[in-house]
Coordinates of C-alpha atoms in Angstrom, one line a residue:
X273 CA 8.4 -19.3 -2.2
X274 CA 6.7 -19.2 -5.5
X275 CA 8.2 -16.7 -7.9
X276 CA 4.8 -16.1 -9.7
X277 CA 3.5 -13.8 -7.0
X278 CA 4.4 -11.1 -4.5
X279 CA 5.2 -12.2 -1.0
X280 CA 4.4 -10.3 2.2
X281 CA 5.2 -10.7 5.9
X282 CA 3.0 -9.3 8.7
X283 CA 4.8 -8.0 11.7
X284 CA 3.7 -7.2 15.3
X285 CA 5.2 -3.7 15.7
X286 CA 5.3 -4.1 19.5
X287 CA 7.5 -7.1 19.4
X288 CA 9.1 -6.9 16.0
X289 CA 8.3 -10.5 15.3
X290 CA 6.9 -11.8 12.0
X291 CA 3.5 -13.4 12.8
X292 CA 2.3 -14.4 9.4
X293 CA 3.4 -14.8 5.8
X294 CA 1.2 -14.5 2.7
X295 CA 1.4 -14.4 -1.1
X296 CA -0.7 -12.6 -3.7
X297 CA -0.9 -12.9 -7.4
X298 CA 1.2 -10.4 -9.4
X299 CA -1.6 -9.5 -11.7
X300 CA -3.7 -7.7 -9.0
X301 CA -4.1 -3.9 -9.3
X302 CA -2.6 -1.8 -6.5
X303 CA -6.1 -1.2 -5.1
X304 CA -6.8 -4.9 -5.0
X305 CA -3.5 -5.6 -3.4
X306 CA -4.2 -3.0 -0.7
X307 CA -7.7 -4.4 -0.1
X308 CA -6.4 -8.0 0.2
X309 CA -3.5 -7.0 2.6
X310 CA -5.9 -5.0 4.8
X311 CA -8.3 -8.0 4.9
X312 CA -5.4 -10.3 5.9
X313 CA -4.1 -7.8 8.4
X314 CA -7.5 -7.8 10.2
X315 CA -7.6 -11.6 10.2
X316 CA -4.1 -11.9 11.6
X317 CA -4.7 -9.3 14.3
X318 CA -8.0 -11.1 15.3
X319 CA -6.4 -14.5 15.3
X320 CA -3.5 -13.3 17.4
X321 CA -5.7 -11.3 19.8
X322 CA -3.8 -8.0 19.2
X323 CA -4.9 -4.5 18.1
X324 CA -5.1 -4.2 14.3
X325 CA -3.0 -1.0 14.5
X326 CA -0.2 -3.0 15.9
X327 CA 0.2 -5.2 12.8
X328 CA 1.9 -3.9 9.6
X329 CA 3.0 -5.6 6.4
X330 CA 6.1 -5.5 4.3
X331 CA 6.7 -6.9 0.9
X332 CA 9.5 -9.6 0.8
X333 CA 12.0 -8.7 -1.8
X334 CA 14.4 -11.2 -3.4
X335 CA 17.9 -9.9 -3.0

């Protein structure tokens, strides 16, 4: 993945499976990041026909 941004995975909490990956620019403010992640979360839930509260995101950290 590109090192110029932050990377996130969206997980279905009922199954534990990652259902989507996304990247955002590093220069976004915390409020902009949250807004973008919430928007993506809603799109992922809708596309996968699951309740939005079932989907959560985690930042992918390089180890």
